[in-house]
PDB file of C-alpha atoms and ligand atoms in Angstrom:
ATOM      1  CA  MET A   3      99.213 106.426  98.921  1.00  0.00           C
ATOM      2  CA  ILE A   4      99.677 107.535 102.525  1.00  0.00           C
ATOM      3  CA  VAL A   5      97.672 110.633 103.535  1.00  0.00           C
ATOM      4  CA  THR A   6      97.912 112.398 106.826  1.00  0.00           C
ATOM      5  CA  ILE A   7      95.087 114.578 108.236  1.00  0.00           C
ATOM      6  CA  ASP A   8      96.642 116.994 110.646  1.00  0.00           C
ATOM      7  CA  PRO A   9      94.618 117.474 112.702  1.00  0.00           C
ATOM      8  CA  LEU A  10      91.442 115.400 112.447  1.00  0.00           C
ATOM      9  CA  LEU A  11      90.235 116.207 115.982  1.00  0.00           C
ATOM     10  CA  SER A  12      89.735 119.714 117.374  1.00  0.00           C
ATOM     11  CA  ALA A  13      91.325 120.496 120.775  1.00  0.00           C
ATOM     12  CA  ASP A  14      87.884 119.996 122.396  1.00  0.00           C
ATOM     13  CA  GLU A  15      87.305 116.650 120.696  1.00  0.00           C
ATOM     14  CA  LEU A  16      90.781 115.451 121.690  1.00  0.00           C
ATOM     15  CA  ALA A  17      90.120 116.496 125.320  1.00  0.00           C
ATOM     16  CA  SER A  18      86.761 114.648 125.302  1.00  0.00           C
ATOM     17  CA  ALA A  19      88.365 111.512 123.859  1.00  0.00           C
ATOM     18  CA  ARG A  20      91.109 111.575 126.469  1.00  0.00           C
ATOM     19  CA  SER A  21      88.709 112.031 129.394  1.00  0.00           C
ATOM     20  CA  LEU A  22      86.675 109.059 128.204  1.00  0.00           C
ATOM     21  CA  LEU A  23      89.832 106.982 127.708  1.00  0.00           C
ATOM     22  CA  ALA A  24      91.077 107.806 131.186  1.00  0.00           C
ATOM     23  CA  LYS A  25      87.981 106.087 132.584  1.00  0.00           C
ATOM     24  CA  ALA A  26      88.045 103.077 130.219  1.00  0.00           C
ATOM     25  CA  SER A  27      89.316  99.619 131.081  1.00  0.00           C
ATOM     26  CA  TRP A  28      91.726  97.835 128.752  1.00  0.00           C
ATOM     27  CA  SER A  29      91.799  94.202 127.526  1.00  0.00           C
ATOM     28  CA  ASP A  30      94.279  92.023 125.647  1.00  0.00           C
ATOM     29  CA  GLY A  31      94.653  93.294 122.092  1.00  0.00           C
ATOM     30  CA  ARG A  32      94.515  89.888 120.429  1.00  0.00           C
ATOM     31  CA  ILE A  33      90.704  89.904 120.611  1.00  0.00           C
ATOM     32  CA  THR A  34      90.313  91.448 117.139  1.00  0.00           C
ATOM     33  CA  ALA A  35      93.346  89.961 115.322  1.00  0.00           C
ATOM     34  CA  GLY A  36      93.281  86.996 112.921  1.00  0.00           C
ATOM     35  CA  ALA A  37      95.489  83.991 113.646  1.00  0.00           C
ATOM     36  CA  GLN A  38      98.609  85.306 111.872  1.00  0.00           C
ATOM     37  CA  ALA A  39      98.247  88.847 113.206  1.00  0.00           C
ATOM     38  CA  ALA A  40      97.669  87.587 116.736  1.00  0.00           C
ATOM     39  CA  LEU A  41     101.167  86.135 116.807  1.00  0.00           C
ATOM     40  CA  ALA A  42     102.614  89.524 116.103  1.00  0.00           C
ATOM     41  CA  LYS A  43     100.247  91.595 118.268  1.00  0.00           C
ATOM     42  CA  ASN A  44     101.098  92.565 121.838  1.00  0.00           C
ATOM     43  CA  ASN A  45      99.091  95.504 123.007  1.00  0.00           C
ATOM     44  CA  GLN A  46      95.880  96.383 124.785  1.00  0.00           C
ATOM     45  CA  GLN A  47      92.480  97.283 123.401  1.00  0.00           C
ATOM     46  CA  LEU A  48      89.002  98.373 124.446  1.00  0.00           C
ATOM     47  CA  ALA A  49      86.821  95.240 124.235  1.00  0.00           C
ATOM     48  CA  GLU A  50      83.333  95.284 122.671  1.00  0.00           C
ATOM     49  CA  GLY A  51      80.987  96.049 125.525  1.00  0.00           C
ATOM     50  CA  GLU A  52      83.422  98.425 127.276  1.00  0.00           C
ATOM     51  CA  GLN A  53      81.140 101.117 128.598  1.00  0.00           C
ATOM     52  CA  HIS A  54      82.926 104.171 127.065  1.00  0.00           C
ATOM     53  CA  LEU A  55      83.513 102.584 123.651  1.00  0.00           C
ATOM     54  CA  PRO A  56      80.167 103.782 122.026  1.00  0.00           C
ATOM     55  CA  SER A  57      80.873 107.436 122.953  1.00  0.00           C
ATOM     56  CA  LEU A  58      84.446 107.187 121.733  1.00  0.00           C
ATOM     57  CA  ARG A  59      83.345 105.659 118.459  1.00  0.00           C
ATOM     58  CA  ARG A  60      80.733 108.374 117.903  1.00  0.00           C
ATOM     59  CA  LEU A  61      83.306 111.080 118.518  1.00  0.00           C
ATOM     60  CA  VAL A  62      85.740 109.625 115.915  1.00  0.00           C
ATOM     61  CA  MET A  63      83.027 108.922 113.358  1.00  0.00           C
ATOM     62  CA  GLN A  64      81.675 112.453 113.619  1.00  0.00           C
ATOM     63  CA  ALA A  65      85.104 113.916 113.115  1.00  0.00           C
ATOM     64  CA  LEU A  66      85.599 111.725 110.032  1.00  0.00           C
ATOM     65  CA  SER A  67      82.248 112.686 108.588  1.00  0.00           C
ATOM     66  CA  HIS A  68      83.099 116.375 108.798  1.00  0.00           C
ATOM     67  CA  ASN A  69      86.500 116.137 107.196  1.00  0.00           C
ATOM     68  CA  ALA A  70      86.653 116.885 103.434  1.00  0.00           C
ATOM     69  CA  ILE A  71      90.226 115.705 102.948  1.00  0.00           C
ATOM     70  CA  PHE A  72      89.412 112.359 104.585  1.00  0.00           C
ATOM     71  CA  PHE A  73      86.455 111.984 102.191  1.00  0.00           C
ATOM     72  CA  ALA A  74      88.494 112.919  99.164  1.00  0.00           C
ATOM     73  CA  ALA A  75      91.288 110.488  99.991  1.00  0.00           C
ATOM     74  CA  ALA A  76      89.230 107.544 101.183  1.00  0.00           C
ATOM     75  CA  LEU A  77      86.023 107.886  99.234  1.00  0.00           C
ATOM     76  CA  PRO A  78      84.547 105.758 102.016  1.00  0.00           C
ATOM     77  CA  LEU A  79      81.675 103.390 101.358  1.00  0.00           C
ATOM     78  CA  LYS A  80      81.602 101.595 104.706  1.00  0.00           C
ATOM     79  CA  ILE A  81      83.636 102.453 107.801  1.00  0.00           C
ATOM     80  CA  LEU A  82      83.792  99.822 110.506  1.00  0.00           C
ATOM     81  CA  PRO A  83      83.372 101.103 114.061  1.00  0.00           C
ATOM     82  CA  PRO A  84      86.770 102.373 115.252  1.00  0.00           C
ATOM     83  CA  PHE A  85      88.840 100.475 117.783  1.00  0.00           C
ATOM     84  CA  PHE A  86      91.097 101.913 120.493  1.00  0.00           C
ATOM     85  CA  ASN A  87      94.442 100.533 121.572  1.00  0.00           C
ATOM     86  CA  ARG A  88      97.232 101.185 123.996  1.00  0.00           C
ATOM     87  CA  TYR A  89     100.928 100.292 123.837  1.00  0.00           C
ATOM     88  CA  ALA A  90     102.671 100.490 127.224  1.00  0.00           C
ATOM     89  CA  GLY A  91     104.731  98.424 129.673  1.00  0.00           C
ATOM     90  CA  ALA A  92     105.015  94.768 128.624  1.00  0.00           C
ATOM     91  CA  ALA A  93     102.266  95.047 126.000  1.00  0.00           C
ATOM     92  CA  ASN A  94     104.146  97.450 123.781  1.00  0.00           C
ATOM     93  CA  THR A  95     104.458  96.367 120.158  1.00  0.00           C
ATOM     94  CA  TYR A  96     102.789  94.965 117.016  1.00  0.00           C
ATOM     95  CA  GLY A  97     105.098  93.146 114.637  1.00  0.00           C
ATOM     96  CA  ALA A  98     104.921  93.121 110.818  1.00  0.00           C
ATOM     97  CA  HIS A  99     101.544  92.067 109.484  1.00  0.00           C
ATOM     98  CA  VAL A 100      98.945  92.817 106.835  1.00  0.00           C
ATOM     99  CA  ASP A 101      95.372  93.584 107.945  1.00  0.00           C
ATOM    100  CA  GLY A 102      92.836  90.854 107.113  1.00  0.00           C
ATOM    101  CA  ALA A 103      91.060  91.465 103.836  1.00  0.00           C
ATOM    102  CA  MET A 104      87.497  90.975 105.034  1.00  0.00           C
ATOM    103  CA  ARG A 105      85.970  91.953 108.362  1.00  0.00           C
ATOM    104  CA  GLN A 106      82.521  91.478 109.753  1.00  0.00           C
ATOM    105  CA  ALA A 107      80.433  94.551 110.465  1.00  0.00           C
ATOM    106  CA  PRO A 108      78.186  94.691 113.541  1.00  0.00           C
ATOM    107  CA  ASP A 109      75.148  93.876 111.286  1.00  0.00           C
ATOM    108  CA  GLY A 110      76.858  90.630 110.141  1.00  0.00           C
ATOM    109  CA  SER A 111      77.689  91.866 106.657  1.00  0.00           C
ATOM    110  CA  HIS A 112      81.241  91.716 105.360  1.00  0.00           C
ATOM    111  CA  VAL A 113      83.411  94.762 104.690  1.00  0.00           C
ATOM    112  CA  ARG A 114      86.450  94.627 102.426  1.00  0.00           C
ATOM    113  CA  THR A 115      89.352  96.514 104.052  1.00  0.00           C
ATOM    114  CA  ASP A 116      90.767  98.795 101.356  1.00  0.00           C
ATOM    115  CA  LEU A 117      92.078 101.392 103.796  1.00  0.00           C
ATOM    116  CA  SER A 118      93.325 101.401 107.333  1.00  0.00           C
ATOM    117  CA  ALA A 119      93.709 104.453 109.506  1.00  0.00           C
ATOM    118  CA  THR A 120      95.432 105.316 112.802  1.00  0.00           C
ATOM    119  CA  LEU A 121      94.367 108.291 114.860  1.00  0.00           C
ATOM    120  CA  PHE A 122      97.101 109.263 117.294  1.00  0.00           C
ATOM    121  CA  LEU A 123      95.798 110.309 120.735  1.00  0.00           C
ATOM    122  CA  SER A 124      99.000 110.607 122.827  1.00  0.00           C
ATOM    123  CA  ASP A 125     101.447 113.489 122.518  1.00  0.00           C
ATOM    124  CA  PRO A 126     104.512 112.206 120.644  1.00  0.00           C
ATOM    125  CA  ASP A 127     106.826 113.695 123.277  1.00  0.00           C
ATOM    126  CA  SER A 128     105.156 111.654 125.990  1.00  0.00           C
ATOM    127  CA  TYR A 129     106.436 108.292 124.737  1.00  0.00           C
ATOM    128  CA  ASP A 130     109.481 106.718 123.018  1.00  0.00           C
ATOM    129  CA  GLY A 131     109.139 104.310 120.135  1.00  0.00           C
ATOM    130  CA  GLY A 132     105.624 103.495 118.957  1.00  0.00           C
ATOM    131  CA  GLU A 133     106.227 104.430 115.353  1.00  0.00           C
ATOM    132  CA  LEU A 134     103.788 103.171 112.829  1.00  0.00           C
ATOM    133  CA  GLN A 135     106.017 101.851 110.025  1.00  0.00           C
ATOM    134  CA  ILE A 136     104.313 101.283 106.664  1.00  0.00           C
ATOM    135  CA  ASP A 137     106.067  99.585 103.771  1.00  0.00           C
ATOM    136  CA  ASP A 138     105.229 100.610 100.218  1.00  0.00           C
ATOM    137  CA  THR A 139     106.954 100.495  96.880  1.00  0.00           C
ATOM    138  CA  PHE A 140     109.008 103.622  97.766  1.00  0.00           C
ATOM    139  CA  GLY A 141     110.314 102.095 101.005  1.00  0.00           C
ATOM    140  CA  THR A 142     109.341 102.157 104.657  1.00  0.00           C
ATOM    141  CA  HIS A 143     107.617 105.219 106.123  1.00  0.00           C
ATOM    142  CA  ALA A 144     107.905 105.832 109.877  1.00  0.00           C
ATOM    143  CA  ILE A 145     104.879 107.709 111.165  1.00  0.00           C
ATOM    144  CA  LYS A 146     104.393 109.329 114.555  1.00  0.00           C
ATOM    145  CA  LEU A 147     101.867 112.163 114.467  1.00  0.00           C
ATOM    146  CA  PRO A 148     100.761 114.832 116.905  1.00  0.00           C
ATOM    147  CA  ALA A 149      97.753 113.882 119.112  1.00  0.00           C
ATOM    148  CA  GLY A 150      94.543 114.299 117.141  1.00  0.00           C
ATOM    149  CA  SER A 151      96.088 113.636 113.768  1.00  0.00           C
ATOM    150  CA  LEU A 152      95.250 110.697 111.519  1.00  0.00           C
ATOM    151  CA  VAL A 153      97.123 108.651 108.909  1.00  0.00           C
ATOM    152  CA  LEU A 154      95.292 106.817 106.136  1.00  0.00           C
ATOM    153  CA  TYR A 155      97.102 103.993 104.314  1.00  0.00           C
ATOM    154  CA  PRO A 156      96.357 100.974 102.111  1.00  0.00           C
ATOM    155  CA  SER A 157      95.282  97.954 104.161  1.00  0.00           C
ATOM    156  CA  SER A 158      97.265  95.829 101.731  1.00  0.00           C
ATOM    157  CA  SER A 159     100.608  97.178 102.955  1.00  0.00           C
ATOM    158  CA  VAL A 160     102.843  95.378 105.475  1.00  0.00           C
ATOM    159  CA  HIS A 161     103.013  97.547 108.630  1.00  0.00           C
ATOM    160  CA  ARG A 162     104.076  97.350 112.260  1.00  0.00           C
ATOM    161  CA  VAL A 163     104.214  99.373 115.454  1.00  0.00           C
ATOM    162  CA  THR A 164     107.733  99.538 117.007  1.00  0.00           C
ATOM    163  CA  PRO A 165     108.054  98.859 120.753  1.00  0.00           C
ATOM    164  CA  VAL A 166     107.075 101.646 123.112  1.00  0.00           C
ATOM    165  CA  THR A 167     109.972 101.930 125.552  1.00  0.00           C
ATOM    166  CA  ARG A 168     108.733 104.834 127.651  1.00  0.00           C
ATOM    167  CA  GLY A 169     105.272 106.202 128.407  1.00  0.00           C
ATOM    168  CA  GLU A 170     102.182 104.991 126.646  1.00  0.00           C
ATOM    169  CA  ARG A 171     100.832 105.319 123.130  1.00  0.00           C
ATOM    170  CA  VAL A 172      97.047 105.448 122.864  1.00  0.00           C
ATOM    171  CA  ALA A 173      95.455 105.493 119.437  1.00  0.00           C
ATOM    172  CA  SER A 174      92.309 104.696 117.574  1.00  0.00           C
ATOM    173  CA  PHE A 175      92.461 102.522 114.488  1.00  0.00           C
ATOM    174  CA  MET A 176      89.875 101.673 111.892  1.00  0.00           C
ATOM    175  CA  PHE A 177      89.195  99.888 108.629  1.00  0.00           C
ATOM    176  CA  MET A 178      87.077 100.911 105.692  1.00  0.00           C
ATOM    177  CA  GLN A 179      85.874  99.860 102.271  1.00  0.00           C
ATOM    178  CA  SER A 180      86.217 102.485  99.586  1.00  0.00           C
ATOM    179  CA  MET A 181      83.746 103.198  96.836  1.00  0.00           C
ATOM    180  CA  VAL A 182      86.805 102.905  94.513  1.00  0.00           C
ATOM    181  CA  ARG A 183      88.489  99.551  95.043  1.00  0.00           C
ATOM    182  CA  ASP A 184      91.654 100.173  93.021  1.00  0.00           C
ATOM    183  CA  ALA A 185      94.297 102.135  94.949  1.00  0.00           C
ATOM    184  CA  GLY A 186      95.747 103.683  91.750  1.00  0.00           C
ATOM    185  CA  ARG A 187      92.386 105.046  90.658  1.00  0.00           C
ATOM    186  CA  ARG A 188      91.821 106.372  94.189  1.00  0.00           C
ATOM    187  CA  ARG A 189      95.103 108.221  94.016  1.00  0.00           C
ATOM    188  CA  LEU A 190      94.297 109.778  90.587  1.00  0.00           C
ATOM    189  CA  LEU A 191      90.919 110.987  91.908  1.00  0.00           C
ATOM    190  CA  TYR A 192      92.447 112.394  95.070  1.00  0.00           C
ATOM    191  CA  GLU A 193      95.208 114.247  93.170  1.00  0.00           C
ATOM    192  CA  MET A 194      92.714 115.645  90.719  1.00  0.00           C
ATOM    193  CA  ASP A 195      90.346 116.651  93.503  1.00  0.00           C
ATOM    194  CA  MET A 196      93.128 118.441  95.411  1.00  0.00           C
ATOM    195  CA  ALA A 197      94.381 120.239  92.245  1.00  0.00           C
ATOM    196  CA  LEU A 198      90.801 121.379  91.456  1.00  0.00           C
ATOM    197  CA  LEU A 199      90.434 122.722  94.994  1.00  0.00           C
ATOM    198  CA  GLN A 200      93.570 124.764  94.552  1.00  0.00           C
ATOM    199  CA  LEU A 201      92.412 126.018  91.100  1.00  0.00           C
ATOM    200  CA  ARG A 202      89.022 127.071  92.522  1.00  0.00           C
ATOM    201  CA  GLU A 203      90.798 129.033  95.273  1.00  0.00           C
ATOM    202  CA  THR A 204      93.288 130.750  92.953  1.00  0.00           C
ATOM    203  CA  ILE A 205      91.350 131.401  89.722  1.00  0.00           C
ATOM    204  CA  GLY A 206      87.734 130.664  90.666  1.00  0.00           C
ATOM    205  CA  GLU A 207      85.091 128.698  88.760  1.00  0.00           C
ATOM    206  CA  THR A 208      86.361 129.315  85.235  1.00  0.00           C
ATOM    207  CA  GLU A 209      84.870 127.396  82.319  1.00  0.00           C
ATOM    208  CA  ALA A 210      87.845 125.098  82.305  1.00  0.00           C
ATOM    209  CA  VAL A 211      87.604 124.447  86.013  1.00  0.00           C
ATOM    210  CA  VAL A 212      83.954 123.554  85.637  1.00  0.00           C
ATOM    211  CA  LYS A 213      84.790 121.167  82.776  1.00  0.00           C
ATOM    212  CA  LEU A 214      87.539 119.527  84.746  1.00  0.00           C
ATOM    213  CA  THR A 215      85.273 119.171  87.722  1.00  0.00           C
ATOM    214  CA  GLY A 216      82.845 117.380  85.435  1.00  0.00           C
ATOM    215  CA  THR A 217      85.600 115.048  84.319  1.00  0.00           C
ATOM    216  CA  TYR A 218      86.401 114.272  87.995  1.00  0.00           C
ATOM    217  CA  HIS A 219      82.759 113.339  88.637  1.00  0.00           C
ATOM    218  CA  ASN A 220      82.518 111.369  85.449  1.00  0.00           C
ATOM    219  CA  LEU A 221      85.640 109.301  86.366  1.00  0.00           C
ATOM    220  CA  LEU A 222      84.171 108.734  89.864  1.00  0.00           C
ATOM    221  CA  ARG A 223      80.868 107.692  88.208  1.00  0.00           C
ATOM    222  CA  GLN A 224      82.769 105.097  86.088  1.00  0.00           C
ATOM    223  CA  TRP A 225      84.837 103.720  88.957  1.00  0.00           C
ATOM    224  CA  ALA A 226      82.704 103.991  92.050  1.00  0.00           C
ATOM    225  CA  ASP A 227      80.571 101.222  93.565  1.00  0.00           C
ATOM    226  CA  SER A 228      77.888 101.990  96.045  1.00  0.00           C
TER     227      SER A 228
HETATM  228 NI1  LIG B  19      97.332  96.507 111.192  1.00  0.00          NI
END
């Protein structure tokens, strides 16, 4: 399941992120890639210790924590601190790869990557190329969102970023472990949650809506780990 959140950032949040990024210094993007991914990766990234990284991370994490659609789709248990990357000039692409299954959190614990997300920070008209292509069982999806919008996709899918041939593409990307490990179960819960939201808005809290809401929570109770 590929879910877009359009937008995740408010205009003010996007402006703050951009002013921080304008002051930041970029490093080689291979610093966070595993051996196989490093061969495909050719971009730039903010290194750990970059002085503006903590503020940028806080900004993205706050926006995620306030977004109900993100919560419904990801059912996040642990979100690793977001990264920031730039595709421009000679460092302009990331070939086909799958994200590593396990990543280390800052506290040393391991996080299983169930979901990956990309938050677009450059206006799509300001650069050429730089599509995020995600393969799933229905084919390949090419994604290029407005600045401030986020796409959430299964970490298990093969994906790539096509070469940026004009301008620069700045984005944040992040990995998370879901309370619900199985992607099919996550999709059922998301679809049910969205349908219930619609029912609540159109017909209100009828007895049937209350019962179905109970069923949603009882499924979540069966399937969720904390
Ligand atoms: Ni990736």
